[in-house]
XYZ file of C-alpha atoms in Angstrom:
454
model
C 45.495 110.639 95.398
C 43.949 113.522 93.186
C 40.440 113.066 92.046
C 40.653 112.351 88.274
C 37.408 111.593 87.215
C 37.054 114.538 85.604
C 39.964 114.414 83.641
C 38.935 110.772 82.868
C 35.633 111.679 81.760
C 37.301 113.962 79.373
C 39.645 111.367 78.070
C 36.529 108.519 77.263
C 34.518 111.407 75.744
C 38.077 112.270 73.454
C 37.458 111.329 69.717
C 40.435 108.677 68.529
C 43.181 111.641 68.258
C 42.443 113.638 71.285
C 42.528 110.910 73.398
C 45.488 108.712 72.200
C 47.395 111.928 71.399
C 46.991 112.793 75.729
C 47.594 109.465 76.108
C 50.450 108.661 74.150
C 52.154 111.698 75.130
C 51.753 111.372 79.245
C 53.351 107.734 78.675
C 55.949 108.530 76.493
C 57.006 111.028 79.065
C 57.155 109.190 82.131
C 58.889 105.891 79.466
C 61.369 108.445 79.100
C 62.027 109.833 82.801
C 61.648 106.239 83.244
C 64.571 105.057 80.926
C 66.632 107.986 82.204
C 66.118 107.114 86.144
C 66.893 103.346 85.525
C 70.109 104.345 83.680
C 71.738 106.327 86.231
C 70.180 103.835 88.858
C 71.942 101.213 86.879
C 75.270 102.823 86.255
C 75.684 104.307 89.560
C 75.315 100.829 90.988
C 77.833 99.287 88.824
C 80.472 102.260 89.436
C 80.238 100.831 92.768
C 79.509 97.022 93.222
C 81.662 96.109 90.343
C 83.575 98.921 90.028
C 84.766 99.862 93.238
C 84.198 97.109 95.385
C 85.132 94.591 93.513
C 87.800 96.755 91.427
C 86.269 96.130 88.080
C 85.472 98.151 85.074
C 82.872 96.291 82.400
C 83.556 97.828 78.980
C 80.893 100.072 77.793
C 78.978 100.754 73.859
C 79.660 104.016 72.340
C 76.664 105.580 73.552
C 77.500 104.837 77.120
C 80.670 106.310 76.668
C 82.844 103.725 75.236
C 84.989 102.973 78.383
C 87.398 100.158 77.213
C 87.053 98.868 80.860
C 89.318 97.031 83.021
C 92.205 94.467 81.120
C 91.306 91.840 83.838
C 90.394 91.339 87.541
C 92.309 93.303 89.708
C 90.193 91.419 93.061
C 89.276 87.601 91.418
C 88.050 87.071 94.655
C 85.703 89.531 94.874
C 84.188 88.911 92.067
C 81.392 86.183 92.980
C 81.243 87.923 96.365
C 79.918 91.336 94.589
C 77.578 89.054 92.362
C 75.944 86.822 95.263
C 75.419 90.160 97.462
C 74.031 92.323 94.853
C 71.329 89.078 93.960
C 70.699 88.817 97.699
C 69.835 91.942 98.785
C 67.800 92.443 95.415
C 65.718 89.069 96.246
C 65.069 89.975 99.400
C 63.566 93.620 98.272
C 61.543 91.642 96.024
C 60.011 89.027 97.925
C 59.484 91.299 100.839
C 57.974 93.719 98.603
C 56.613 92.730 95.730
C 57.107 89.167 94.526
C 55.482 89.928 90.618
C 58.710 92.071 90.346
C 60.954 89.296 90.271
C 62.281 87.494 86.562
C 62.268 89.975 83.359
C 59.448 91.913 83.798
C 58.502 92.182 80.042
C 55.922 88.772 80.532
C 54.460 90.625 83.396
C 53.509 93.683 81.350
C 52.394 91.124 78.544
C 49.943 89.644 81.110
C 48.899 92.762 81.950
C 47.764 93.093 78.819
C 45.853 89.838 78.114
C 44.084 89.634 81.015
C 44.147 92.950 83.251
C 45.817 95.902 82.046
C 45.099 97.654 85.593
C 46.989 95.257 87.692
C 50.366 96.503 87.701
C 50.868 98.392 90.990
C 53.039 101.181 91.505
C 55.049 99.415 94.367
C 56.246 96.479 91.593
C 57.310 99.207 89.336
C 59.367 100.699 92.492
C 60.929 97.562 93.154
C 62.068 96.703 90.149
C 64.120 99.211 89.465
C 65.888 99.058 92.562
C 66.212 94.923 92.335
C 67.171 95.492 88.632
C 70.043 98.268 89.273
C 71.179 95.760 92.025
C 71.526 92.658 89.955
C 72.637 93.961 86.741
C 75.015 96.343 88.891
C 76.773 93.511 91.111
C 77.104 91.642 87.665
C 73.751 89.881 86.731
C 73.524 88.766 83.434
C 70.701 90.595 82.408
C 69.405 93.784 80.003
C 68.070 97.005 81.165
C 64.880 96.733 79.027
C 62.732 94.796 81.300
C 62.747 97.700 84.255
C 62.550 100.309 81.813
C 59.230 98.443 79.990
C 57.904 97.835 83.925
C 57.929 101.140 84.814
C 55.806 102.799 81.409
C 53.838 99.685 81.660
C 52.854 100.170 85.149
C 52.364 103.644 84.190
C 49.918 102.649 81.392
C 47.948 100.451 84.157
C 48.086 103.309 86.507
C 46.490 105.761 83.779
C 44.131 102.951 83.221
C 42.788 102.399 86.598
C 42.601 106.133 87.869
C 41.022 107.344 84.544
C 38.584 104.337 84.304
C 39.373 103.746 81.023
C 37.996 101.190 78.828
C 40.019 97.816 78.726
C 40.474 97.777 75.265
C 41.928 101.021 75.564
C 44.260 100.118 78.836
C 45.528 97.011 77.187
C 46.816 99.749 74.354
C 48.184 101.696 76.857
C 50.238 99.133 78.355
C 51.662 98.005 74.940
C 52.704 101.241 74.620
C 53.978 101.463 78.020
C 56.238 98.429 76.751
C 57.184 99.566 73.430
C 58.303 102.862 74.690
C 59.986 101.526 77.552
C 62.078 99.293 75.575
C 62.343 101.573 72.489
C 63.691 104.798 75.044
C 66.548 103.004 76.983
C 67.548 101.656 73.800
C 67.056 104.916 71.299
C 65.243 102.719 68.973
C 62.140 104.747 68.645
C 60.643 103.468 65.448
C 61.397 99.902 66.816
C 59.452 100.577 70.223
C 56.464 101.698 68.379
C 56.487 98.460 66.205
C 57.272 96.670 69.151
C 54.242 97.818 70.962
C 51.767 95.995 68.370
C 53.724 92.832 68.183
C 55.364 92.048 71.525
C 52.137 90.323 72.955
C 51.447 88.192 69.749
C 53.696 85.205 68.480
C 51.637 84.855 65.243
C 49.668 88.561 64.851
C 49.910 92.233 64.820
C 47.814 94.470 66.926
C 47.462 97.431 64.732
C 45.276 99.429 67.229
C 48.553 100.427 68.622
C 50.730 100.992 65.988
C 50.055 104.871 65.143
C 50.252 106.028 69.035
C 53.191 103.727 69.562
C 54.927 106.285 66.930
C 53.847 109.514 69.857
C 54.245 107.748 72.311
C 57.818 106.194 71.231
C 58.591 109.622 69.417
C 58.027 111.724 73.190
C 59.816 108.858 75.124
C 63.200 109.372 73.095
C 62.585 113.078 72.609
C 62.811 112.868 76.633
C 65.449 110.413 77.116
C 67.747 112.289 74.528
C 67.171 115.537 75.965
C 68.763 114.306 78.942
C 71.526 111.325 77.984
C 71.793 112.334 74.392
C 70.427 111.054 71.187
C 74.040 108.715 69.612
C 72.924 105.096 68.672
C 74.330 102.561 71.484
C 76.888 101.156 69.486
C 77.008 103.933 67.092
C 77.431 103.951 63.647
C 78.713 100.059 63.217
C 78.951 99.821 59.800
C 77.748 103.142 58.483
C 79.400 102.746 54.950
C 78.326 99.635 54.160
C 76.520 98.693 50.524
C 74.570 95.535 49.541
C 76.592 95.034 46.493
C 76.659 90.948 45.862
C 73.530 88.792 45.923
C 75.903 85.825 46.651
C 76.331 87.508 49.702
C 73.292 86.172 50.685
C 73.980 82.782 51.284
C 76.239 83.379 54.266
C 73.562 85.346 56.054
C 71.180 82.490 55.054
C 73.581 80.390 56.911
C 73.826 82.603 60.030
C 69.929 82.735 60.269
C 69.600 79.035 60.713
C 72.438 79.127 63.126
C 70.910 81.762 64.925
C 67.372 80.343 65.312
C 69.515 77.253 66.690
C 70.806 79.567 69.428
C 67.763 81.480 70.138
C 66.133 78.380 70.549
C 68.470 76.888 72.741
C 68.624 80.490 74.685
C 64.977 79.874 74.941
C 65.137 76.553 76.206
C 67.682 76.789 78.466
C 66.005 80.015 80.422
C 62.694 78.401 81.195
C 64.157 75.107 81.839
C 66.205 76.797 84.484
C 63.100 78.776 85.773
C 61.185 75.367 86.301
C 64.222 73.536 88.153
C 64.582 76.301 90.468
C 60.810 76.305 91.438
C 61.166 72.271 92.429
C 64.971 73.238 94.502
C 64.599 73.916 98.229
C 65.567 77.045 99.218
C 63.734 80.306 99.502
C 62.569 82.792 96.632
C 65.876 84.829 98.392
C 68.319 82.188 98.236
C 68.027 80.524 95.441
C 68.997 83.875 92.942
C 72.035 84.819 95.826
C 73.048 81.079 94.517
C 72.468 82.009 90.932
C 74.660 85.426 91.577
C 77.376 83.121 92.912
C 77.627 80.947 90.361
C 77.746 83.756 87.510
C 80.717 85.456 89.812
C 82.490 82.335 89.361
C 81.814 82.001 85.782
C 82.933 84.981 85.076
C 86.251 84.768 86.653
C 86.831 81.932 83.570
C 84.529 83.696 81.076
C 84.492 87.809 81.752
C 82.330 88.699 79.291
C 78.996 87.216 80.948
C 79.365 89.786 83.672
C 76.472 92.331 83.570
C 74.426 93.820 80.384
C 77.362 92.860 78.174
C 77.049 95.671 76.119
C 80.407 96.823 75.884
C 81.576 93.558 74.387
C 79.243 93.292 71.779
C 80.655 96.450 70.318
C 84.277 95.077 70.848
C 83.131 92.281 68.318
C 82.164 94.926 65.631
C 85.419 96.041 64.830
C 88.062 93.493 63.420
C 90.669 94.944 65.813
C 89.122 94.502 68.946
C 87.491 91.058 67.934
C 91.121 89.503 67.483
C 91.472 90.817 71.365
C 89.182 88.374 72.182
C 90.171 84.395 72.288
C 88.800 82.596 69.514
C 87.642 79.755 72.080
C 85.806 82.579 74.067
C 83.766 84.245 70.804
C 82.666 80.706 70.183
C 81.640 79.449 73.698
C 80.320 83.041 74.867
C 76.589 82.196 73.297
C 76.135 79.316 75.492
C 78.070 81.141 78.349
C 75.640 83.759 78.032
C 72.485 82.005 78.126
C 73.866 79.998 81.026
C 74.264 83.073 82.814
C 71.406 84.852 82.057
C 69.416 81.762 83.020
C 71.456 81.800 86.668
C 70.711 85.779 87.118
C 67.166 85.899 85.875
C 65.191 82.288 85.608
C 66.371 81.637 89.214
C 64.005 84.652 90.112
C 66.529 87.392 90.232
C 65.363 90.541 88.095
C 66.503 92.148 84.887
C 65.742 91.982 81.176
C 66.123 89.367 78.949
C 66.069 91.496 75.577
C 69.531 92.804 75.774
C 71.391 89.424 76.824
C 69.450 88.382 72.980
C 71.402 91.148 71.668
C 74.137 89.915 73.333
C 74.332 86.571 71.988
C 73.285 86.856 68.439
C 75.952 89.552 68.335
C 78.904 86.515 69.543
C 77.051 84.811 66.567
C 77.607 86.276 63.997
C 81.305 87.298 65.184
C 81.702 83.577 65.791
C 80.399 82.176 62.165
C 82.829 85.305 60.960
C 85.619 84.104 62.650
C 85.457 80.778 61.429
C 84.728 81.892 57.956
C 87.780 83.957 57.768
C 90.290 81.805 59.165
C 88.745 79.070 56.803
C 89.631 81.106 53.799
C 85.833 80.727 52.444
C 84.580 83.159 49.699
C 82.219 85.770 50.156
C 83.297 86.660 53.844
C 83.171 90.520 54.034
C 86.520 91.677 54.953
C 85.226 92.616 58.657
C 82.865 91.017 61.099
C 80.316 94.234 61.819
C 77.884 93.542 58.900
C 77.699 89.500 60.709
C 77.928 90.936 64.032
C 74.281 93.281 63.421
C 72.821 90.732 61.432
C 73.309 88.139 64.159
C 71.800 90.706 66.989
C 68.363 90.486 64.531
C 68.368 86.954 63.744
C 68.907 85.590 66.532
C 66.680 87.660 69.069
C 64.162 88.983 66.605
C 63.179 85.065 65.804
C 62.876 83.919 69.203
C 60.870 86.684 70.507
C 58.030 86.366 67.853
C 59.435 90.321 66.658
C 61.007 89.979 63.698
C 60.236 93.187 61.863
C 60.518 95.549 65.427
C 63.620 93.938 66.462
C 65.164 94.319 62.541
C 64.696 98.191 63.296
C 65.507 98.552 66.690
C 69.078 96.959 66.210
C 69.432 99.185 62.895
C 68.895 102.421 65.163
C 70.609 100.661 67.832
C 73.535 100.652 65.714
C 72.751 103.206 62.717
C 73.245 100.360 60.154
C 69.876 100.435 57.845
C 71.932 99.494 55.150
C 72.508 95.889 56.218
C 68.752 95.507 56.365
C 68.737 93.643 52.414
C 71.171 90.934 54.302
C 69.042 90.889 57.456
C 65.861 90.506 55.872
C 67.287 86.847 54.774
C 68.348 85.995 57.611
C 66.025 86.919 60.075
C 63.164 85.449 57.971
C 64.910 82.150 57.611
C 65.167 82.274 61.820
C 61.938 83.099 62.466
C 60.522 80.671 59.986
C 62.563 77.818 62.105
C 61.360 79.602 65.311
C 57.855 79.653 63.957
C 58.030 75.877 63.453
C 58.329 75.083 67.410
C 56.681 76.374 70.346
C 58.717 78.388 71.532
C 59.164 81.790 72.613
C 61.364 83.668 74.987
C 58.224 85.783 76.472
C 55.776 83.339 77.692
C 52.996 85.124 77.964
C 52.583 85.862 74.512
C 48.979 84.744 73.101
C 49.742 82.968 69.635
C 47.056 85.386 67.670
C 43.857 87.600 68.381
C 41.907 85.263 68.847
C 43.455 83.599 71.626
C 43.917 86.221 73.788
C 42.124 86.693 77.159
C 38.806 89.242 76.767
C-alpha cells in the first residue's frame, strides 16, 4: 500500500470545506464506478443464469432499457435449478470469504457507522458484489442498493483507516459512502444526500452530513450518468400530473395506512425469517441454496418475485400493462414479495432490501387502485401511476425510518415531483403508524443521537 500519511495529514489540517470537499468528491467517485461495476456485474449475470440458461427474460424499467421480457417460461424446470445454483455458489463465496458480506449489506455499513467506521475491509466489499450479481442474477429476490452502498461504504472506511482520520469524521464518510451508493445506482441524487443523514437514525437527523452528501451524491451520479446515462429508472411516470382536488386526499390517506400495514408486515416477516434460519441445521451455504430453491419454485406460480422486480413495477404504472397482469396476482404479489425476499436475503443470501420496498409499495398502490376502480368509488384518478409512486414512498419510506429521503428518491426515480402534495399525506400517515412500533427494516439503526455508540 502507498504511504498516505502525508496526504492524511493534509486532510485533518483541511478547514471544514477543503477537507469534506476532497472527501466528498474521492467517494462520490468510486460510489459511482461503484454503481456502474455492480450494474453490468448484475446484468451480465442475469443475461446468463436467467436468461440463457434458464431461457428467461425478466422485464426491465425504462432506464434499463425497457425490455418487455419473456411472455412466460420457456424451461419451468429450470427455473428453481438457476435460482438454487446461483444462491449456492454465492454462499459459498461468502462464507469462505467473508461471512459480514452475507444479508443486505446496508445494516453492515450502518454499524460501521455506530461503532467503527474503519472496519469494513476491502475483501467484504469484493465479495459482495460478486455474491450479489450471483443471487439477484440466478433470480434472488433482492435490490441492487445494498452492494452498491457496501462498496462506497467500505470505501469511506478505507479512506478512514489509511488517512487516520478522526471518527467523527469516518462515521460521515461512511454515511456518505451509503447515501451515494444508494442515491448513484438509483439516479436519485438529492435523495442519497438526504439519505446519508437519516439512514442510521429511526428518530433523528445527522446534519453533519447533509451538505457533503449533496458533493458527494452530486459526483457519484455525475459519474454513473456519464457512463449508463442520466433517464430516471422508470422514467417520467406521471409527468403531467396536477394536484387539483383536496378530496383527493383521502384515498392517499387510505393507502398510507395500508402501506405502513405492509411495510410492517415486510418488516416482520424478513427478520423473523433471519432468526428461524439461524436455529435450522444446515450450514451458512445450504441454508440460502434452500432459500434459492424455494423462490425458483415460487416463481414458477408467481413470476414476478423473480429478481430486482423492477421491470414489473413499471408495468403497474401504466393502465394498459396493469390489466396484463391478473388481478389475483397484483393483490397477492406484496406478500409474495416479502416472502421471497425473506427466502433470498434473511436466509443469509446477499442483496438489497431497498428495492424489493420499492417493489412492494409499488403492487400497493396498483392493488388499492385496482380495487377502487372496479368498485366504481369516487375520486379514483382515471389511471393507477399517481397510486403506484405514492405507494413506492409510503410504504418503504415508513418502514425504513426515511421518510423525507425516500419521498425524493422515488420522485427522481420516477420524475414525478408533482405527486409529492399526495405523498406528503400519505407517507406521514405511514410513518406515524411505523413510528408507533419498533420496528424498522435496518436493524442497526440507533433510535436518536444520543443512543448511538461513541
Amino acid at each position: 500500500m502507498p504511504d498516505t500519511r502525508g496526504v492524511g495529514d493534509f486532510i485533518r489540517r483541511s478547514g471544514y470545506i477543503r477537507k469534506w470537499l476532497i472527501l466528498g468528491i474521492a467517494i462520490g467517485v468510486i460510489a459511482g464506478l461503484g454503481a456502474v461495476v455492480f450494474y453490468l456485474a448484475l446484468d451480465y449475470a442475469g443475461r446468463f443464469l436467467l436468461g440463457y440458461l434458464a431461457g428467461y427474460d425478466i422485464p426491465k424499467p425504462i432506464g434499463d432499457g425497457g425490455d418487455p421480457g419473456s411472455p412466460g417460461f420457456d424451461r419451468p424446470w429450470a427455473i428453481p435449478l438457476v435460482t438454487f445454483g446461483g444462491a449456492l455458489v454465492s454462499a459459498f463465496l461468502v462464507a469462505r470469504f467473508a461471512p459480514e458480506a452475507e444479508g443486505h449489506g446496508t445494516d453492515s455499513a450502518i454499524e460501521a457507522v455506530h461503532t467503527d467506521p474503519r472496519a469494513i475491509r476491502v475483501r467484504a466489499i469484493v465479495v459482495k458484489t460478486i455474491a450479489s450479481a450471483l443471487t439477484i442474477g440466478s433470480g434472488g429476490s433482492g435490490g441492487r442498493e445494498g452492494p452498491a452502498a457496501q462498496i462506497s461504504a467500505g470505501f469511506g472506511s478505507l479512506l478512514t483507516r489509511r488517512l487516520d482520520l478522526s471518527d467523527e469524521d469516518g462515521r460521515i464518510a461512511v454515511s456518505l459512502g451509503i447515501g451515494s451508493g444508494i442515491g448513484a445506482i438509483f439516479g436519485a441524487p438529492l435523495g442519497g444526500a438526504v439519505l446519508a443523514a437519516s439512514i442510521v437514525y429511526r428518530r433523528d437527523f445527522d446534519y453533519r452530513a447533509l451538505i457533503p452528501g449533496f458533493i458527494t451524491s452530486a459526483t457519484a451520479y455525475a459519474v454513473l450518468g456519464s457512463i449508463l446515462g442520466f433517464d430516471p429508472l422508470f422514467g417520467y411516470v406521471v409527468a403531467d400530473y396536477r394536484f387539483s382536488h383536496p378530496g383527493e386526499l383521502g384515498w392517499f390517506a387510505v393507502l398510507g395506512l395500508i402501506a405502513a400495514g405492509v411495510g410492517y408486515l415486510y418488516a416482520r416477516i424478513f427478520y423473523a425469517t433471519v432468526a428461524i434460519s439461524k436455529r435450522l441445521p444446515g450450514g451458512p451455504v445450504l441454508k440460502p441454496a434452500l432459500g434459492g430453491l424455494a423462490v425458483g419454485l415460487l416463481a414458477l406460480l408467481i413470476p414476478q418475485v423473480l429478481a430486482s422486480g423492477y421491470g414489473w413495477a413499471q408495468k403497474t404504472t401504466t393502465l394498459e400493462s396493469l390489466l396484463t397482469i391478473p388481478l389475483w396476482i397484483v393483490l397477492v404479489l406484496p406478500l409474495a414479495k416479502i416472502v421471497a425476499t425473506s427466502l433470498s436475503i434473511g436466509t443469509g443470501g446477499s442483496g438489497g432490501i431497498f428495492g424489493p420496498g420499492v417493489v412492494i409499495g409499488a403492487f400497493v398502490g396498483a392493488a388499492v387502485w385496482r380495487l377502487g376502480d372496479l368498485a366504481g368509488l369516487p375520486g379514483i384518478p382515471e389511471t393507477p401511476a399517481v397510486f403506484v409512486v405514492v405507494g413506492m414512498m409510503a410504504c418503504f419510506g415508513s418502514v425504513a425510518h426515511a421518510p423525507l429521503a425516500v419521498v425524493i428518491m422515488v420522485a427522481e426515480m420516477t420524475g414525478s415531483f408533482a405527486v409529492v402534495p399526495c405523498a406528503m399525506v400519505a407517507v406521514g400517515i405511514a410513518y406515524m403508524v411505523i413510528s408507533r412500533t419498533d420496528v424498522s427494516i435496518y436493524s442497526a439503526q440507533r433510535l436518536d443521537r444520543e443512543h448511538s455508540t461513541p
